[in-house]
Amino acid sequence: MMERKERIEELLESLWIITVEGQKDKSDFSLLKDDDAVKDLISMGYVLVKENQLGLTEAGKMEAQKCIRRHRLAERLMTDVFVEKSKLIHETSCKFEHLIHKDLEKSICTLLGHPKTCPHGKPIPPGSCCRGASKETLKKIIMPLAELEIKKRGKVAYLQTGNRDVLQKMIAMGVLPKTEILLLQKFPSYVIQLGNSQFALDQEMAAQIYVRQV
Amino acid sequence: MQIEKNHDGPIEQSLEIALGAIEGLLHDHYPLSRRAVGLLLLQEDHEIQEMVQESQPAIMSHIEKIISGVKAHYAYPIEYEIALRRRDEVERIINRVVKVKQKEQRIAEKISALMMNPIAGFPLLFLILYFGLYKFVGVFGAGTVVGYLEERIYNAYLNPVLVKTFSYLIPWRILQDLVVGEYGLLTLGLRYSVALILPIVTFFFLFFSVIEDTGYLPRLAMLIDRTFKRIGLSGRAVIPMVLGFGCATMATLVTRTLPTKRERLIATMLLALAVPCSAQLGVILALLGGHPMAMVLWAGIIMMVFLFVGFLTAKLLPGERPSFYIEIPPLRLPHLGNILTKTYTRVKWYFWEILPLFLLASVLIWLGKLTRLFDLLIFLFTKPVTMVGLPKEAAKVFLFGFFRRDYGAAGLYDLHKAGLLTGDQLLVACVALTLFLPCVAQFLMNLKERGWKTGLSVSLFTLVVAFAVAFVVNLVLYNFGISL
């Protein structure tokens, strides 16, 4: 039974990646014709079959989005907190994601500072907890540099930027995952120390550096 | 550079495989090793792409295919992946050969923290500007030294001798005027450049070299970034802006270091409009020296125009907000040798750059007067000048102001010495002249750096704003019955 559930969730995730993120209407279905999981999905009203093609229904999209979110949060957790070796991330996450229930998902998301992308750069759909992110009680493990306290040290967990120019500036400074940063000042600009160098950067750049407090 | 050869898995390997394939295609005649060229190609370095395109055009499409193949493996750009591996390798080597000792905080670091602290930093900036720019460059350089050079040496000894000699040597009145007349090559061109502008600029560059050598400028950039973001610039623009207080022409050239076209345009415009150069600053400070209230108002008005125009342009010009980072080098005591060398090279560059322009300006003024073209232009300027409440003699100052901004300021100085201006008029004239069209050199630089269309629009814009602001200032002073 457990395996059946996992299979269903994996299928939903695949369909999400192909149809929603790949922006195609439907996915080829011929290989999966006799799969039990597909039949389940159809009977649950999550999937529609048209001309040998599979597509997600609205309810299916909602469910798939949640699965994707759990999967990518699990990946982040493995990389950022357990510092898992890269090739194991996918396998471990694949098992782990199915164990995450709703409350656990919120806690993980909060601990990680509400990440917006997975370690591979794909978007994590936001959950309800991401919206009211400012007033929380749970202590974060990973947070944007902007939320680190002054005089505290953090290790860069990842860079959250789609802007190549900004990324190149980060590379120029040497702000890369695993680099240790000492935050010296936040206003009027952020001042950080890495090794023997000090850099000043603006708020926008500081918000794109996610650190793990050490 | 050697990237670690052990691979973790199939994805990690693809970078090394792609690099190997590219290396195999390249020939050996590049100035860099094939591996280095390959790495730069993977990072899509434009210069290297062009170099290979020129040398081996046949392989480019092949290389592009390899690169797009390897890119598909990574969510981040390849240069990021390479940077990660390079950092790991560096760390591996460093951990084997370097031991780090914890060092105690030095005094320099405490001063550095004060400079970057917003509460202590701005008063400190004010002190630096007050003592460095006002006391040292303005009062001592532009006041004492220039006064001595101009009055005691030039006017008392040199000019009379020059006038006598050349009047004797050149019998024709017209040519006499060109050389030793009121606006003559020697009496005006050389006098202004050697006795007035040279010392002021020298003092400014001395000041600039000192703050540059201590490492203060990046700290200033960091302090001012938030404010500059509002006017569409980043903290990095602080360097051309501060330089603009020395020579706006040179500063316009330095706007090249700004990363986007939008920032360069905004900086060029603000330099043309609201940043007075040292020559101008020297004369204006001397003019307003006796009227402290007028000086405060002048500084306030110029600053307001600077921020307001910057704010508006940033709103109107489309484009991305600039992002800002800068390295903060350790503070250190300035090195005398460095300062003297830097000041010397800058003054030398500047002097040979402006001397011909000064002489040219003298010739143009002479020509303009001879052909009566200037009379026409002065006549055209009389209307706006009287509209802002200035005596019509000031029209001449504005016209000459175009040939060099400081010429105009110096002309104003003569007007003031002749007792032709009240305190109010002095303020209005100084405001208009500071905002007025850039000097001919900066005008040409604007055209050269921004293209003739933009350069011309910027110049026209400053002309309009200068008179509009002066008009408003005059109106306010008059209507509220303020006399300074």
XYZ file of C-alpha atoms in Angstrom:
698
model
C 0.000 0.000 0.000
C 2.801 2.388 0.948
C 4.538 1.802 -2.332
C 1.344 2.454 -4.228
C 1.022 5.869 -2.553
C 4.627 6.736 -3.371
C 4.126 5.727 -6.961
C 1.052 7.969 -7.221
C 2.937 10.928 -5.819
C 5.898 10.361 -8.119
C 3.556 10.276 -11.100
C 1.872 13.492 -10.028
C 5.294 15.129 -9.728
C 6.342 13.977 -13.184
C 3.119 15.261 -14.680
C 3.617 18.593 -12.890
C 7.127 18.954 -14.302
C 6.034 18.076 -17.838
C 2.742 19.924 -18.030
C 2.993 22.885 -15.653
C 6.724 23.653 -15.663
C 7.268 22.378 -19.196
C 4.174 24.282 -20.327
C 2.749 21.429 -22.347
C -0.921 20.500 -22.200
C -0.521 16.790 -21.957
C 1.975 14.010 -21.601
C 2.395 10.850 -23.642
C 0.574 8.047 -21.949
C 1.271 5.001 -24.116
C 3.971 3.549 -21.829
C 1.856 3.815 -18.690
C -1.385 2.456 -20.068
C -1.733 -0.475 -17.730
C -0.146 1.082 -14.666
C -2.304 0.685 -11.579
C -1.231 4.041 -10.228
C -2.550 5.766 -13.343
C -5.851 4.048 -12.916
C -5.945 5.208 -9.294
C -5.179 8.766 -10.318
C -7.975 8.714 -12.855
C -10.455 7.326 -10.358
C -9.377 9.961 -7.781
C -10.197 12.645 -10.363
C -6.653 13.999 -10.527
C -5.883 12.972 -14.081
C -7.688 13.083 -17.397
C -7.031 10.924 -20.442
C -7.507 12.348 -23.882
C -6.337 10.753 -27.128
C -3.735 8.604 -25.413
C -2.378 11.639 -23.511
C -2.413 12.356 -19.780
C -3.277 15.743 -18.321
C -3.770 17.077 -14.779
C -7.182 18.241 -13.632
C -7.442 21.346 -11.416
C -7.624 19.128 -8.332
C -4.709 17.134 -9.705
C -2.648 20.297 -10.099
C -3.307 21.262 -6.478
C -2.221 17.841 -5.287
C 0.803 17.710 -7.594
C 1.959 21.135 -6.425
C 1.986 19.894 -2.841
C 3.984 16.784 -3.808
C 6.536 18.868 -5.715
C 6.825 21.209 -2.770
C 7.528 18.361 -0.382
C 10.043 16.807 -2.744
C 12.033 19.983 -3.224
C 11.861 20.938 0.448
C 13.241 17.484 1.222
C 16.083 18.119 -1.218
C 16.862 21.440 0.456
C 16.803 19.808 3.860
C 19.242 17.128 2.726
C 21.640 19.635 1.152
C 21.465 22.501 3.622
C 21.059 20.808 6.949
C 22.398 17.287 6.596
C 24.972 18.425 3.997
C 24.332 15.282 2.016
C 26.630 14.353 -0.878
C 25.145 15.585 -4.101
C 24.447 12.299 -5.839
C 22.623 10.889 -2.847
C 20.319 13.871 -2.492
C 17.848 12.740 -5.064
C 17.545 9.159 -3.825
C 17.244 10.058 -0.150
C 14.819 12.878 -0.846
C 12.672 10.577 -2.957
C 12.136 8.309 0.011
C 11.916 11.055 2.582
C 9.384 13.308 0.895
C 6.620 10.768 1.252
C 7.015 10.792 5.015
C 6.479 14.517 5.333
C 3.005 15.363 6.577
C 1.477 18.810 6.626
C 2.777 20.156 9.954
C 6.215 18.728 9.375
C 6.287 20.415 5.983
C 5.630 23.794 7.599
C 8.350 23.291 10.190
C 10.896 22.230 7.616
C 10.040 25.183 5.391
C 10.400 27.579 8.336
C 13.671 26.032 9.516
C 15.091 26.517 6.070
C 14.027 30.160 5.914
C 11.256 29.560 3.350
C 13.496 28.711 0.403
C 12.258 29.595 -3.042
C 14.224 27.084 -5.088
C 15.533 23.560 -4.741
C 19.310 22.868 -4.842
C 19.022 22.427 -8.616
C 17.496 25.868 -9.048
C 13.902 24.751 -9.699
C 11.119 26.721 -7.996
C 9.529 25.456 -4.803
C 5.802 26.301 -4.813
C 5.116 28.498 -1.761
C 2.997 27.091 1.044
C 0.676 28.860 3.458
C 3.545 29.288 5.964
C 5.650 31.304 3.474
C 3.162 34.151 3.434
C 3.132 34.993 7.125
C 6.855 34.342 7.378
C 7.698 37.419 9.444
C 6.175 36.474 12.787
C 7.318 33.026 13.694
C 8.465 31.405 16.856
C 10.466 28.513 15.450
C 14.186 29.288 15.256
C 15.532 29.135 11.748
C 18.582 27.195 10.738
C 18.940 28.687 7.275
C 18.116 32.339 6.757
C 18.874 35.188 4.409
C 21.947 37.201 5.433
C 19.602 40.110 6.110
C 18.144 38.186 9.059
C 21.451 37.206 10.635
C 22.352 39.196 13.752
C 25.252 41.627 13.694
C 28.586 40.182 14.926
C 27.296 36.652 14.217
C 28.926 34.228 11.846
C 27.167 32.273 9.143
C 28.177 29.764 6.523
C 26.748 30.391 3.092
C 24.170 27.679 2.374
C 23.155 28.790 -1.100
C 22.664 31.831 -3.293
C 19.121 32.681 -4.225
C 19.436 34.575 -7.480
C 18.369 34.190 -11.062
C 20.391 37.227 -12.082
C 23.651 36.321 -13.734
C 25.222 39.744 -13.087
C 24.537 39.439 -9.390
C 25.885 35.888 -9.369
C 29.084 37.094 -11.015
C 29.447 39.755 -8.334
C 29.042 37.058 -5.681
C 31.735 34.989 -7.391
C 34.004 38.046 -7.524
C 33.615 38.535 -3.777
C 34.061 34.827 -3.096
C 30.588 34.497 -1.591
C 29.994 30.840 -2.430
C 28.366 27.938 -0.579
C 30.407 26.843 2.462
C 32.179 30.216 2.757
C 32.117 31.565 6.305
C 30.840 35.116 6.667
C 31.032 37.456 9.651
C 28.295 40.085 9.511
C 29.691 43.399 10.754
C 26.994 45.900 9.926
C 23.553 46.197 8.346
C 22.969 49.894 7.909
C 23.288 51.914 5.707
C 24.835 49.024 3.772
C 25.694 45.467 4.731
C 29.325 44.921 5.642
C 30.667 41.395 5.714
C 34.037 39.909 6.446
C 35.252 36.818 4.621
C 38.734 35.680 5.436
C 40.832 38.811 5.522
C 38.626 40.827 3.167
C 35.738 43.110 3.927
C 32.967 43.911 1.486
C 30.032 46.286 1.540
C 26.892 45.225 -0.298
C 23.367 46.499 -0.664
C 20.210 45.075 0.847
C 19.108 43.376 -2.368
C 22.328 41.390 -2.611
C 22.274 40.550 1.098
C 18.750 39.151 0.719
C 19.987 36.706 -1.913
C 22.626 35.113 0.310
C 21.227 32.353 2.514
C 23.362 31.366 5.470
C 23.412 28.777 8.189
C 24.266 30.342 11.509
C 27.415 28.917 13.129
C 44.703 26.364 -13.454
C 44.216 22.764 -12.469
C 40.799 21.538 -11.518
C 40.626 18.581 -9.193
C 40.627 15.458 -11.297
C 38.615 13.079 -9.165
C 34.969 13.069 -10.133
C 32.058 12.434 -7.868
C 29.608 11.202 -10.386
C 28.318 11.495 -13.921
C 27.154 15.117 -13.604
C 30.343 16.378 -11.987
C 32.297 14.745 -14.754
C 30.524 16.503 -17.594
C 32.372 19.777 -17.008
C 35.741 18.070 -17.287
C 34.636 16.069 -20.326
C 33.340 19.171 -22.093
C 36.541 21.017 -21.301
C 38.576 18.136 -22.698
C 36.516 18.149 -25.900
C 36.984 21.903 -26.338
C 40.712 21.668 -25.647
C 40.938 19.021 -28.360
C 39.498 21.458 -30.918
C 41.751 24.411 -30.099
C 45.122 24.966 -31.725
C 48.249 25.940 -29.799
C 48.731 29.491 -31.008
C 46.744 31.379 -28.383
C 48.542 33.570 -25.872
C 46.927 31.465 -23.117
C 47.111 27.731 -22.630
C 44.417 25.654 -24.325
C 42.964 24.756 -20.961
C 42.692 28.411 -19.975
C 41.071 29.312 -23.301
C 38.688 26.378 -22.904
C 37.722 27.438 -19.381
C 37.066 31.000 -20.519
C 34.964 29.712 -23.420
C 32.919 27.616 -21.001
C 32.306 30.796 -18.998
C 31.207 32.569 -22.187
C 33.864 35.263 -21.980
C 33.152 37.613 -24.896
C 36.736 38.631 -25.589
C 37.903 35.037 -25.813
C 34.890 34.081 -27.948
C 35.838 36.812 -30.411
C 39.480 35.750 -30.371
C 38.630 32.128 -31.187
C 36.012 33.185 -33.724
C 38.714 35.135 -35.525
C 41.397 32.491 -35.304
C 39.366 29.304 -35.788
C 35.923 30.260 -37.135
C 35.208 26.682 -38.251
C 35.129 25.228 -34.721
C 32.860 27.822 -33.084
C 29.554 26.108 -33.816
C 31.031 22.875 -32.498
C 32.133 24.577 -29.296
C 28.755 26.210 -28.845
C 27.106 22.811 -29.120
C 29.395 21.356 -26.447
C 28.714 24.299 -24.150
C 24.949 24.205 -24.524
C 25.158 20.470 -23.819
C 27.037 20.952 -20.576
C 24.832 23.893 -19.566
C 21.806 21.607 -19.570
C 23.315 19.751 -16.598
C 23.455 22.761 -14.320
C 20.855 25.101 -12.875
C 23.480 27.797 -12.304
C 25.712 29.353 -14.980
C 28.918 27.444 -15.719
C 31.151 30.165 -14.252
C 29.498 29.473 -10.906
C 30.202 25.743 -11.142
C 33.809 26.482 -12.084
C 34.133 28.998 -9.244
C 32.953 26.349 -6.772
C 35.554 23.839 -7.948
C 38.274 26.478 -8.021
C 37.438 27.538 -4.477
C 37.563 23.927 -3.263
C 40.955 23.487 -4.866
C 42.269 26.718 -3.353
C 40.999 25.663 0.051
C 42.636 22.260 -0.285
C 46.019 23.854 -1.012
C 45.685 26.547 1.646
C 44.730 24.058 4.341
C 47.926 22.157 3.663
C 50.361 25.057 3.686
C 48.883 27.984 5.635
C 48.350 28.388 9.366
C 46.111 31.248 10.483
C 46.810 33.108 13.719
C 44.058 35.076 15.375
C 45.069 38.739 15.375
C 43.841 41.436 17.712
C 41.792 44.382 16.555
C 43.949 47.310 15.551
C 43.116 50.975 15.976
C 42.651 51.274 12.207
C 39.777 48.803 12.390
C 38.076 50.861 15.077
C 38.386 54.027 13.015
C 37.150 52.092 10.002
C 34.060 50.988 11.923
C 33.426 54.600 12.970
C 33.683 55.771 9.365
C 31.088 53.215 8.299
C 28.774 53.821 11.222
C 25.849 55.965 10.043
C 25.742 57.992 13.262
C 29.461 58.748 13.403
C 30.057 58.442 9.654
C 28.092 61.441 8.412
C 29.536 63.933 10.925
C 32.956 62.522 10.010
C 32.190 63.048 6.330
C 31.159 66.587 7.133
C 34.430 67.164 9.007
C 36.453 65.757 6.114
C 34.611 67.946 3.636
C 34.839 70.988 5.897
C 38.545 70.740 6.610
C 39.637 69.090 3.375
C 37.478 70.761 0.798
C 36.478 74.025 2.411
C 39.413 74.960 4.650
C 42.243 73.394 2.669
C 41.120 73.699 -0.960
C 38.735 76.628 -0.649
C 40.096 78.973 1.971
C 43.796 78.177 1.823
C 44.211 77.094 -1.830
C 41.676 79.267 -3.584
C 41.919 82.125 -1.111
C 45.362 82.600 0.361
C 47.533 81.006 -2.288
C 45.586 82.302 -5.288
C 45.352 85.739 -3.727
C 49.078 85.829 -3.266
C 49.873 84.502 -6.747
C 47.360 86.690 -8.510
C 47.690 89.954 -6.623
C 51.270 89.946 -5.435
C 52.965 88.224 -8.310
C 50.834 88.340 -11.427
C 49.043 91.656 -11.135
C 51.822 93.490 -9.336
C 54.848 92.334 -11.282
C 54.128 90.139 -14.271
C 51.157 91.776 -15.938
C 52.527 95.324 -16.097
C 55.786 93.998 -17.527
C 53.960 91.825 -20.059
C 51.645 94.627 -21.118
C 54.538 97.031 -21.525
C 56.714 94.606 -23.448
C 54.044 93.461 -25.850
C 52.589 96.893 -26.416
C 56.087 97.887 -27.451
C 56.689 94.773 -29.577
C 53.315 94.721 -31.322
C 52.308 98.026 -32.769
C 48.819 96.965 -33.899
C 46.068 97.581 -31.401
C 43.996 94.575 -32.461
C 46.845 92.125 -31.962
C 47.800 93.838 -28.713
C 44.305 93.069 -27.507
C 44.700 89.428 -28.428
C 47.882 89.036 -26.423
C 47.692 91.457 -23.512
C 44.218 92.979 -23.706
C 41.467 92.617 -21.096
C 40.854 89.030 -22.264
C 44.286 88.502 -23.786
C 46.151 85.231 -24.135
C 48.731 86.234 -21.546
C 46.741 88.566 -19.355
C 43.650 86.380 -19.085
C 44.302 82.909 -20.548
C 47.642 82.320 -18.926
C 46.842 84.241 -15.768
C 43.674 82.277 -15.056
C 45.209 78.931 -15.825
C 48.492 79.453 -13.948
C 47.620 81.772 -11.099
C 44.009 80.779 -10.469
C 43.088 77.334 -11.716
C 46.395 75.543 -11.302
C 46.783 76.134 -7.561
C 43.113 75.347 -6.854
C 43.226 72.122 -8.833
C 46.562 71.162 -7.270
C 45.108 71.590 -3.803
C 42.042 69.598 -4.773
C 44.035 66.717 -6.177
C 46.210 66.721 -3.057
C 43.067 66.374 -0.964
C 41.644 63.713 -3.274
C 44.875 61.684 -3.294
C 44.972 61.711 0.509
C 41.424 60.379 0.927
C 42.011 57.932 -1.903
C 45.235 56.617 -0.393
C 43.758 56.081 3.064
C 40.976 53.888 1.659
C 38.231 56.292 2.677
C 36.435 56.330 -0.687
C 34.960 52.785 -0.556
C 33.728 53.568 2.972
C 32.081 56.698 1.662
C 30.556 54.661 -1.167
C 29.107 52.237 1.361
C 27.719 55.078 3.458
C 26.076 56.866 0.556
C 24.754 53.877 -1.426
C 21.243 54.027 0.020
C 20.882 57.707 -0.847
C 22.379 57.259 -4.298
C 19.988 54.384 -5.034
C 17.162 56.911 -4.811
C 18.685 58.916 -7.615
C 19.306 55.882 -9.792
C 22.986 55.509 -8.948
C 24.897 53.140 -6.699
C 27.561 53.817 -4.106
C 30.203 53.243 -6.750
C 29.203 56.509 -8.416
C 30.660 58.331 -5.438
C 34.100 58.257 -7.074
C 33.180 60.206 -10.238
C 31.001 62.480 -8.096
C 33.770 63.394 -5.663
C 36.150 63.760 -8.596
C 33.585 66.139 -10.088
C 34.384 68.555 -7.294
C 37.865 68.649 -8.780
C 37.167 68.651 -12.484
C 33.787 67.684 -13.885
C 35.325 67.035 -17.291
C 37.632 64.408 -15.856
C 34.769 63.040 -13.775
C 32.569 62.662 -16.867
C 35.329 60.572 -18.401
C 35.420 58.445 -15.240
C 31.657 57.687 -15.475
C 32.837 54.959 -17.865
C 33.495 52.846 -14.795
C 29.755 52.757 -14.022
C 28.194 49.488 -15.150
C 25.007 50.565 -16.962
C 24.123 53.138 -19.602
C 21.422 54.477 -17.326
C 23.839 55.156 -14.467
C 26.323 56.785 -16.831
C 23.642 59.102 -18.181
C 22.357 60.107 -14.749
C 25.904 60.715 -13.498
C 26.793 62.788 -16.568
C 23.708 64.898 -16.111
C 24.266 65.512 -12.414
C 27.909 66.365 -13.027
C 26.904 68.873 -15.684
C 24.197 70.379 -13.541
C 24.841 70.340 -9.855
C 28.450 69.435 -9.128
C 30.637 72.535 -9.060
C 34.241 71.902 -10.098
C 37.116 73.000 -7.883
C 37.913 76.091 -9.913
C 34.329 77.214 -9.696
C 34.060 76.121 -6.093
C 37.140 78.116 -5.174
C 35.814 81.302 -6.668
C 32.279 80.772 -5.379
C 33.527 80.124 -1.855
C 35.619 83.268 -2.108
C 32.606 85.228 -3.355
C 30.260 84.016 -0.666
C 32.920 84.029 2.045
C 31.629 87.291 3.448
C 28.026 86.097 3.454
C 27.790 82.904 5.539
C 23.989 82.815 5.270
C 24.161 83.023 1.495
C 26.719 80.214 1.441
C 24.514 77.904 3.480
C 21.560 78.705 1.217
C 23.677 78.161 -1.897
C 24.846 74.738 -0.672
C 21.289 73.808 0.313
C 19.787 74.834 -3.012
C 22.439 73.019 -5.060
C 22.027 69.896 -2.954
C 18.247 70.023 -3.365
C 18.517 70.402 -7.121
C 21.002 67.518 -7.186
C 18.697 65.185 -5.283
C 15.477 66.346 -6.917
C 16.716 66.121 -10.498
C 18.405 62.803 -9.724
C 15.242 61.454 -8.159
C 13.112 62.550 -11.130
C 15.481 61.140 -13.747
C 15.683 57.856 -11.899
C 11.872 57.707 -11.951
C 11.606 58.652 -15.617
C 14.468 56.644 -17.094
C 13.579 53.002 -17.545
C 16.070 50.417 -16.413
C 17.158 48.104 -13.659
C 18.065 49.299 -10.192
C 21.819 49.079 -9.927
C 23.148 46.511 -7.473
C 26.086 47.462 -5.338
C 29.081 45.821 -3.741
C 32.522 47.167 -3.059
C 35.633 45.839 -1.370
C 36.577 47.719 1.782
C 40.378 47.707 1.935
C 42.073 48.109 5.335
C 42.538 51.725 6.398
C 46.102 52.923 6.319
C 48.095 56.077 6.769
C 48.546 57.807 3.437
C 51.953 57.351 1.889
C 53.566 60.686 1.056
C 55.319 59.354 -2.034
C 52.046 57.958 -3.415
C 50.201 61.192 -2.799
C 52.824 63.345 -4.456
C 53.105 61.054 -7.474
C 49.336 60.828 -7.916
C 48.840 64.563 -7.485
C 51.702 65.350 -9.827
C 50.463 63.088 -12.659
C 46.905 64.340 -12.316
C 47.854 68.019 -12.235
C 50.186 67.520 -15.178
C 47.509 65.760 -17.200
C 44.990 68.367 -16.247
C 47.190 71.361 -16.934
C 48.168 70.276 -20.439
C 44.553 69.375 -21.095
C 43.151 72.739 -20.067
C 45.912 75.186 -21.012
C 45.147 74.945 -24.757
C 41.437 75.308 -23.976
C 42.082 78.424 -21.954
C 44.164 79.905 -24.698
C 41.544 78.877 -27.250
C 38.895 80.518 -25.106
C 40.902 83.739 -25.107
C 41.164 83.625 -28.878
C 37.438 82.900 -29.242
C 36.517 85.750 -26.939
C 38.842 88.022 -28.898
C 37.289 86.856 -32.174
C 33.790 87.162 -30.793
C 34.437 90.682 -29.672
C 36.136 91.616 -32.921
C 33.278 90.350 -35.075
C 30.684 91.735 -32.635
C 29.163 88.246 -32.450
C 29.593 88.367 -28.697
C 27.690 91.595 -28.443
C 24.770 89.828 -30.076
C 25.046 86.807 -27.770
C 25.445 89.014 -24.707
C 22.374 90.890 -25.847
C 20.461 87.621 -26.116
C 21.607 86.654 -22.635
C 20.693 90.026 -21.131
C 16.992 89.189 -21.034
C 17.181 85.992 -18.965
C 19.904 87.516 -16.785
C 17.832 90.566 -15.877
C 14.800 88.344 -15.418
C 16.539 86.575 -12.541
C 17.337 89.953 -11.006
C 20.996 90.335 -11.953
C 22.658 93.408 -13.437
C 22.980 93.118 -17.188
C 26.790 93.050 -16.915
C 26.334 89.505 -15.629
C 25.292 88.390 -19.135
C 28.935 88.590 -20.122
C 29.864 86.373 -17.180
C 27.421 83.700 -18.298
C 28.617 83.753 -21.867
C 32.232 83.486 -20.822
C 31.148 80.860 -18.354
C 30.520 78.557 -21.245
C 34.103 78.732 -22.451
C 35.130 77.547 -19.054
C 32.822 77.266 -16.120
C 35.480 78.756 -13.893
C 36.000 81.629 -16.324
C 32.447 82.583 -15.584
C 32.965 82.226 -11.861
C 36.111 84.293 -12.072
C 34.231 86.898 -14.097
C 31.672 87.036 -11.348
C 34.500 87.590 -8.926
C 35.599 90.653 -10.898
C 32.013 91.895 -10.907
C 31.816 91.460 -7.163
C 35.081 93.265 -6.594
C 33.725 96.151 -8.636
C 30.898 96.286 -6.069
C 28.173 95.634 -8.602
C 26.333 92.901 -6.698
C 24.166 92.845 -3.578
C 24.112 89.810 -1.288
C 20.902 88.524 -2.874
C 22.248 88.945 -6.367
C 25.438 87.194 -5.357
C 23.458 84.161 -4.204
C 21.302 84.082 -7.330
C 24.327 84.485 -9.584
C 26.256 81.738 -7.791
C 23.299 79.351 -7.994
C 22.752 80.050 -11.689
C 26.436 79.772 -12.488
C 26.890 76.503 -10.602
C 23.937 74.955 -12.414
C 24.709 76.674 -15.708
C 25.976 74.928 -18.853
C 29.141 72.980 -18.372
C 32.315 74.520 -19.658
C 33.285 73.976 -23.271
C 35.588 71.090 -22.300
C 32.886 69.260 -20.373
C 30.398 70.004 -23.128
C 32.720 68.339 -25.664
C 33.285 65.452 -23.262
C 29.508 64.991 -22.899
C 29.141 64.775 -26.667
C 32.053 62.379 -26.915
C 31.003 60.033 -24.116
C 27.195 60.110 -24.450
C 26.786 60.813 -28.189
C 25.853 64.181 -29.660
C 22.101 63.807 -29.197
C 22.213 63.000 -25.487
C 25.153 65.340 -24.887
C 23.310 68.226 -26.469
C 20.072 67.489 -24.594
C 21.933 67.333 -21.288
C 23.527 70.708 -21.970
C 20.264 72.344 -23.014
C 18.568 70.883 -19.976
C 21.136 72.382 -17.599
C 20.698 75.772 -19.261
C 16.957 75.720 -18.676
C 17.186 74.398 -15.120
C 19.881 76.939 -14.195
C 17.727 79.896 -15.132
C 14.521 78.386 -13.821
C 16.035 77.743 -10.382
C 17.706 81.156 -10.301
C 14.387 82.734 -11.217
C 12.578 80.967 -8.377
C 15.321 81.801 -5.866
C 15.189 85.457 -6.835
C 11.398 85.474 -6.641
C 11.421 83.942 -3.166
C 14.101 86.306 -1.876
C 12.256 89.304 -3.294
C 8.770 88.365 -2.157
C 9.829 87.534 1.357
C 11.905 90.653 1.556
C 15.050 88.736 2.450
C 18.269 90.591 1.939
C 21.482 88.762 2.557
